[in-house]
Short mmCIF file of C-alpha atoms in Angstrom, two decimals:
data_model
loop_
_atom_site.label_atom_id
_atom_site.label_comp_id
_atom_site.label_asym_id
_atom_site.label_seq_id
_atom_site.Cartn_x
_atom_site.Cartn_y
_atom_site.Cartn_z
CA MET A 1292 12.89 -12.40 -24.89
CA THR A 1293 15.00 -13.55 -22.21
CA ALA A 1294 14.96 -17.22 -21.81
CA ILE A 1295 13.79 -18.21 -18.18
CA CYS A 1296 13.79 -21.45 -16.03
CA LEU A 1297 10.91 -22.10 -14.09
CA VAL A 1298 12.39 -24.81 -11.05
CA GLY A 1299 9.42 -26.40 -9.15
CA ILE A 1300 6.10 -27.22 -10.72
CA GLY A 1301 3.98 -27.57 -7.98
CA LYS A 1302 0.57 -25.64 -7.73
CA ILE A 1303 1.46 -22.17 -7.56
CA ALA A 1304 3.82 -22.56 -10.36
CA VAL A 1305 1.10 -24.26 -12.32
CA ASP A 1306 -1.90 -21.34 -11.49
CA GLN A 1307 0.47 -18.46 -11.16
CA HIS A 1308 3.66 -18.37 -12.50
CA VAL A 1309 3.08 -20.19 -15.89
CA PRO A 1310 0.42 -18.13 -17.18
CA ALA A 1311 2.23 -15.01 -16.04
CA ILE A 1312 5.27 -16.37 -17.94
CA ALA A 1313 3.18 -17.20 -21.46
CA ALA A 1314 1.49 -13.85 -21.14
CA SER A 1315 4.76 -11.63 -20.58
CA ASP A 1316 6.57 -10.25 -23.77
CA HIS A 1317 9.29 -10.37 -21.80
CA TRP A 1318 10.07 -14.20 -20.94
CA ASP A 1319 10.25 -17.10 -22.64
CA LEU A 1320 9.84 -20.23 -20.93
CA ALA A 1321 13.15 -22.38 -21.84
CA ALA A 1322 12.84 -25.01 -19.23
CA THR A 1323 11.53 -26.35 -16.33
CA VAL A 1324 13.19 -28.29 -13.56
CA SER A 1325 10.82 -30.74 -11.24
CA ARG A 1326 10.82 -34.37 -9.41
CA ALA A 1327 7.32 -35.00 -11.35
CA GLY A 1328 5.45 -31.54 -12.82
CA THR A 1329 6.13 -30.65 -16.35
CA VAL A 1330 4.88 -27.86 -18.73
CA HIS A 1331 3.56 -29.00 -22.37
CA GLY A 1332 6.04 -28.24 -24.99
CA VAL A 1333 8.84 -26.97 -22.60
CA SER A 1334 12.17 -28.73 -21.94
CA ALA A 1335 11.60 -30.97 -18.96
CA TYR A 1336 14.51 -31.48 -16.29
CA THR A 1337 14.32 -33.51 -13.16
CA ASP A 1338 18.02 -32.60 -11.88
CA PHE A 1339 19.10 -29.25 -11.54
CA ASP A 1340 22.81 -29.46 -11.97
CA GLN A 1341 22.20 -30.85 -15.41
CA MET A 1342 19.82 -28.01 -16.35
CA LEU A 1343 22.65 -25.23 -15.59
CA ASP A 1344 25.23 -27.41 -17.29
CA GLU A 1345 23.27 -28.06 -20.58
CA ARG A 1346 21.54 -24.56 -20.96
CA PRO A 1347 24.17 -21.64 -20.42
CA ASP A 1348 21.33 -20.00 -22.71
CA ILE A 1349 19.13 -19.34 -19.75
CA PRO A 1350 20.24 -16.43 -17.63
CA VAL A 1351 17.25 -16.16 -15.22
CA ILE A 1352 15.86 -18.68 -12.64
CA SER A 1353 12.84 -18.40 -11.37
CA LEU A 1354 12.55 -20.78 -7.47
CA CYS A 1355 8.98 -21.91 -6.78
CA LEU A 1356 10.45 -24.76 -4.59
CA PRO A 1357 9.02 -24.85 -0.58
CA PRO A 1358 11.28 -22.78 1.29
CA VAL A 1359 13.56 -25.19 2.97
CA PRO A 1360 15.37 -26.33 -0.35
CA ARG A 1361 15.28 -23.09 -1.97
CA TYR A 1362 18.46 -21.94 -0.63
CA ASP A 1363 20.92 -24.47 -2.30
CA TYR A 1364 19.35 -24.31 -5.66
CA ALA A 1365 19.57 -20.31 -5.46
CA ALA A 1366 23.12 -20.65 -4.07
CA LYS A 1367 24.08 -22.96 -7.33
CA ALA A 1368 22.13 -20.50 -9.62
CA ILE A 1369 23.97 -17.32 -8.40
CA ALA A 1370 27.53 -19.40 -8.77
CA ALA A 1371 26.57 -20.31 -12.15
CA GLY A 1372 26.22 -16.74 -12.79
CA ARG A 1373 22.35 -16.54 -13.31
CA HIS A 1374 19.86 -14.14 -12.01
CA VAL A 1375 17.56 -15.42 -9.13
CA MET A 1376 13.84 -14.70 -8.55
CA LEU A 1377 12.30 -16.12 -5.54
CA GLU A 1378 9.06 -17.24 -5.05
CA LYS A 1379 7.64 -16.00 -1.23
CA PRO A 1380 8.72 -16.52 1.63
CA PRO A 1381 12.07 -15.91 0.19
CA GLY A 1382 13.75 -18.52 2.34
CA ALA A 1383 13.40 -20.42 5.29
CA THR A 1384 15.68 -18.11 7.42
CA LEU A 1385 16.69 -14.69 7.64
CA ALA A 1386 20.39 -15.51 7.42
CA GLU A 1387 20.23 -17.90 4.65
CA VAL A 1388 18.02 -14.59 2.59
CA ASP A 1389 21.12 -12.34 3.37
CA ALA A 1390 23.81 -14.56 2.44
CA LEU A 1391 22.08 -15.21 -0.86
CA ASP A 1392 21.94 -11.23 -1.13
CA ASN A 1393 25.66 -11.04 -0.35
CA MET A 1394 26.39 -13.73 -3.04
CA ALA A 1395 24.28 -12.32 -5.52
CA GLN A 1396 26.14 -8.73 -5.09
CA ALA A 1397 29.60 -10.37 -5.13
CA ALA A 1398 28.27 -12.30 -8.44
CA GLY A 1399 26.93 -9.21 -10.28
CA VAL A 1400 23.58 -10.68 -10.73
CA THR A 1401 19.83 -9.97 -10.14
CA LEU A 1402 18.58 -11.28 -7.01
CA TYR A 1403 14.83 -10.72 -6.13
CA THR A 1404 12.54 -11.78 -3.36
CA THR A 1405 9.00 -11.17 -4.62
CA TRP A 1406 5.92 -10.77 -2.50
CA HIS A 1407 3.11 -10.74 -4.72
CA SER A 1408 0.35 -9.63 -2.41
CA ARG A 1409 2.03 -5.99 -3.08
CA MET A 1410 1.09 -6.06 -6.40
CA ALA A 1411 -2.88 -6.16 -5.71
CA LYS A 1412 -4.69 -3.35 -7.17
CA GLY A 1413 -5.36 -1.27 -3.58
CA VAL A 1414 -1.90 -1.57 -2.14
CA ALA A 1415 -0.22 1.58 -3.89
CA PRO A 1416 -3.25 3.65 -3.49
CA ALA A 1417 -3.65 2.52 0.18
CA LYS A 1418 0.43 3.39 0.69
CA ALA A 1419 -0.02 6.83 -0.73
CA TRP A 1420 -3.37 7.70 0.77
CA LEU A 1421 -1.96 6.81 4.54
CA ALA A 1422 1.42 8.49 3.75
CA ASP A 1423 0.44 11.60 5.67
CA LYS A 1424 -1.91 10.04 8.14
CA GLN A 1425 -1.95 9.60 11.77
CA ILE A 1426 -2.38 5.89 12.37
CA THR A 1427 -4.21 5.17 15.38
CA GLY A 1428 -4.58 1.30 14.94
CA ALA A 1429 -4.70 -1.59 12.56
CA HIS A 1430 -6.16 -5.16 12.01
CA ILE A 1431 -5.27 -8.31 9.96
CA ASN A 1432 -7.83 -10.60 9.75
CA TRP A 1433 -6.39 -13.32 7.30
CA LYS A 1434 -8.31 -16.64 7.44
CA GLU A 1435 -8.43 -19.39 4.66
CA ASP A 1436 -8.66 -22.74 4.24
CA VAL A 1437 -5.19 -24.97 3.84
CA ARG A 1438 -6.88 -27.98 2.32
CA ARG A 1439 -8.50 -26.03 -0.45
CA TRP A 1440 -4.92 -24.02 -1.23
CA HIS A 1441 -2.12 -26.15 0.06
CA PRO A 1442 -3.90 -29.74 -0.72
CA ASN A 1443 -1.77 -32.75 0.75
CA GLN A 1444 1.45 -30.21 0.95
CA GLU A 1445 2.75 -31.70 4.12
CA TRP A 1446 5.75 -29.66 3.97
CA VAL A 1447 3.95 -26.80 5.02
CA PHE A 1448 3.61 -28.08 8.63
CA ALA A 1449 6.98 -29.33 8.59
CA PRO A 1450 10.28 -27.26 10.47
CA GLY A 1451 10.92 -24.07 7.80
CA GLY A 1452 7.34 -24.46 6.30
CA MET A 1453 5.87 -21.78 8.25
CA GLY A 1454 2.49 -22.91 8.93
CA VAL A 1455 -0.17 -20.32 8.79
CA PHE A 1456 2.35 -17.72 8.17
CA ASP A 1457 3.15 -18.86 4.62
CA PRO A 1458 -0.35 -16.96 3.81
CA GLY A 1459 0.05 -14.91 6.60
CA SER A 1460 3.24 -13.76 5.15
CA ASN A 1461 1.32 -12.28 2.05
CA ALA A 1462 -1.00 -9.75 4.75
CA LEU A 1463 2.53 -9.03 6.35
CA SER A 1464 4.00 -8.09 3.08
CA ILE A 1465 1.03 -5.73 2.30
CA ILE A 1466 1.08 -3.96 5.98
CA THR A 1467 4.96 -3.45 6.02
CA GLU A 1468 4.45 -2.04 2.75
CA ILE A 1469 1.69 0.69 3.53
CA LEU A 1470 1.90 1.79 7.19
CA PRO A 1471 4.10 5.04 7.27
CA ILE A 1472 5.35 3.68 10.53
CA PRO A 1473 7.53 1.09 11.74
CA ILE A 1474 6.25 -1.39 14.22
CA HIS A 1475 7.19 -4.52 15.83
CA LEU A 1476 5.94 -7.53 17.55
CA CYS A 1477 4.97 -7.25 21.22
CA SER A 1478 3.42 -10.82 21.73
CA ALA A 1479 1.83 -13.79 19.85
CA ASP A 1480 -0.10 -16.55 20.38
CA LEU A 1481 0.55 -20.36 18.06
CA HIS A 1482 -2.02 -22.50 17.91
CA VAL A 1483 -0.14 -25.71 16.95
CA PRO A 1484 -1.51 -29.10 16.11
CA GLU A 1485 -0.45 -31.86 18.27
CA ASN A 1486 0.75 -33.82 15.29
CA ARG A 1487 2.85 -30.78 13.45
CA ASP A 1488 5.29 -28.51 14.06
CA THR A 1489 4.26 -25.65 12.90
CA PRO A 1490 1.14 -22.84 13.65
CA ILE A 1491 -2.24 -23.52 11.91
CA ALA A 1492 -3.54 -20.24 13.56
CA ALA A 1493 -2.09 -17.07 15.64
CA GLN A 1494 -2.90 -13.89 16.99
CA LEU A 1495 -0.28 -11.29 16.95
CA LYS A 1496 -0.15 -7.93 18.72
CA TRP A 1497 2.14 -5.36 17.47
CA THR A 1498 3.18 -1.96 18.60
CA GLU A 1499 1.11 1.47 17.45
CA ASN A 1500 -1.91 -0.62 17.97
CA VAL A 1501 -1.56 -3.22 15.40
CA THR A 1502 -2.87 -6.75 15.71
CA GLY A 1503 -3.30 -9.82 13.58
CA ASP A 1504 -5.88 -13.10 13.48
CA PHE A 1505 -4.55 -15.88 11.26
CA ASP A 1506 -6.24 -18.98 10.45
CA TRP A 1507 -6.09 -21.80 8.43
CA ARG A 1508 -8.91 -23.59 9.45
CA GLN A 1509 -11.49 -21.75 7.70
CA GLU A 1510 -14.05 -23.31 5.32
CA GLY A 1511 -16.93 -21.40 3.07
CA PRO A 1512 -15.78 -17.74 2.11
CA GLN A 1513 -12.15 -16.80 2.63
CA SER A 1514 -10.97 -13.60 4.63
CA TRP A 1515 -7.86 -11.52 3.64
CA ASP A 1516 -8.96 -8.18 4.99
CA ILE A 1517 -6.85 -5.54 6.42
CA THR A 1518 -8.12 -2.74 8.47
CA VAL A 1519 -6.11 0.63 9.03
CA GLU A 1520 -7.60 2.99 11.43
CA THR A 1521 -6.64 6.72 11.16
CA SER A 1522 -7.71 10.25 12.18
CA ALA A 1523 -8.96 11.07 9.09
CA GLY A 1524 -11.06 7.77 9.25
CA PRO A 1525 -10.73 3.80 8.18
CA LEU A 1526 -9.16 2.61 5.25
CA LEU A 1527 -10.10 -0.99 4.50
CA LEU A 1528 -8.18 -3.60 2.25
CA HIS A 1529 -10.40 -6.79 1.37
CA ASP A 1530 -9.98 -9.38 -0.91
CA GLY A 1531 -5.98 -9.99 -0.29
CA GLY A 1532 -5.88 -6.09 -1.34
CA ASP A 1533 -7.58 -6.21 -4.31
CA ARG A 1534 -10.55 -3.97 -3.01
CA LEU A 1535 -9.81 -0.73 -1.42
CA ILE A 1536 -12.15 1.37 0.48
CA ILE A 1537 -11.73 4.64 2.09
CA GLY A 1538 -14.50 6.56 3.94
CA GLY A 1539 -17.10 4.39 2.53
CA LYS A 1540 -16.21 4.56 -0.83
CA GLU A 1541 -14.32 1.83 -3.01
CA ILE A 1542 -11.30 3.44 -4.34
CA ALA A 1543 -10.13 0.65 -6.42
CA ALA A 1544 -11.40 -3.46 -7.00
CA GLY A 1545 -10.71 -6.08 -9.58
CA ASN A 1546 -8.29 -8.86 -10.37
CA SER A 1547 -5.00 -7.80 -9.93
CA ARG A 1548 -1.87 -8.69 -12.36
CA GLU A 1549 0.10 -9.96 -9.35
CA TYR A 1550 2.20 -12.40 -10.69
CA PRO A 1551 2.65 -10.34 -14.22
CA ALA A 1552 3.58 -7.44 -12.26
CA LEU A 1553 6.36 -9.88 -10.91
CA TYR A 1554 7.53 -10.72 -13.99
CA ASP A 1555 7.77 -7.47 -15.23
CA ARG A 1556 9.66 -5.95 -12.21
CA MET A 1557 12.12 -8.86 -12.64
CA ALA A 1558 12.87 -7.93 -16.15
CA GLU A 1559 13.53 -4.16 -15.07
CA LEU A 1560 15.75 -5.33 -12.46
CA VAL A 1561 17.65 -7.87 -14.68
CA LYS A 1562 17.97 -5.11 -17.18
CA THR A 1563 20.06 -2.86 -14.98
CA ARG A 1564 21.28 -6.00 -13.22
CA ALA A 1565 19.65 -4.33 -9.80
CA SER A 1566 18.71 -6.51 -7.34
CA GLU A 1567 15.65 -6.32 -4.76
CA VAL A 1568 15.91 -7.98 -1.39
CA ASP A 1569 13.16 -7.46 1.22
CA VAL A 1570 12.99 -9.50 4.29
CA SER A 1571 10.98 -7.26 6.39
CA PRO A 1572 7.77 -9.80 6.39
CA MET A 1573 9.66 -12.27 7.46
CA ILE A 1574 11.36 -10.28 10.47
CA HIS A 1575 7.56 -10.79 11.91
CA VAL A 1576 7.36 -14.33 11.25
CA ALA A 1577 10.60 -14.99 12.97
CA ASP A 1578 9.50 -12.62 15.63
CA ALA A 1579 6.14 -14.37 16.35
CA MET A 1580 7.75 -17.99 16.21
CA THR A 1581 10.78 -16.44 19.20
CA LEU A 1582 8.18 -14.53 21.21
CA GLY A 1583 4.88 -16.86 20.32
CA LYS A 1584 3.31 -18.86 22.92
CA ARG A 1585 2.74 -22.38 21.69
CA MET A 1586 -0.75 -23.55 22.41
CA ILE A 1587 -1.43 -27.27 21.29
CA THR A 1588 -4.28 -27.79 19.22
CA ALA A 1589 -6.60 -30.59 17.92
CA PRO A 1590 -4.24 -33.12 15.26
CA PHE A 1591 -4.82 -31.93 11.88
CA ASP A 1592 -4.23 -34.11 8.56
CA PHE A 1593 -5.29 -33.17 4.85
#
């Protein structure tokens, strides 16, 4: 088993990364770095530089920090010769992810930009079915409750936090994976609370008759759905990609191994010292921030 250090012990780390590592035959969680969070029985650090200095036996770093501070940690890890796994979105800007990619290539270490929703059960078969189909349109309906999934996490509404595009990038990672044709953004309406810096909701329009409706204010049942219209009929992905329905028939259903699958893939990449860097979902977020018409809406507080 390979030693790994988990940096940033917040909600996503506790809910997803720690259980995935614990269940894996590839990894041994040898250390954590966090200002407050710890994992029982695991060596805990509050200073990343100290961990790098004291633990040369740990060759792999998994970064679960918010996007803005992530670059500095990743750059230090790469400079120290460590392989790096990045939680989504992989950075606060496209340029910094490109810089990390160049650093990793020069250092001969792995850099993996993870997109966990691509590992959902229905995504691969959806991509395969759409490969030879004529696409006539598609719609993303991605609506959830920020208070439930990001409780009191103020950083999501700060510059670099991406607002509703933090979860929205999950949908974008799926649509960029399954569509056999390229799309680019034509327009966007961004709904920004008057006391915040990033959008809480957005409506997007792309080429090829592709649209998206994102909202972080949905209470009750949550909506993570993608519909693709084709000449052969519609394809529906529900529950964040876990359910695939084609022609009214359920093709795939069940709970996915999203994060375990990410760690399996990281093990493969480290073994061959290969990297996997894909920023296509981030490109659409950046385009939305550039093209988007800002509409000031009611203030939001947790």
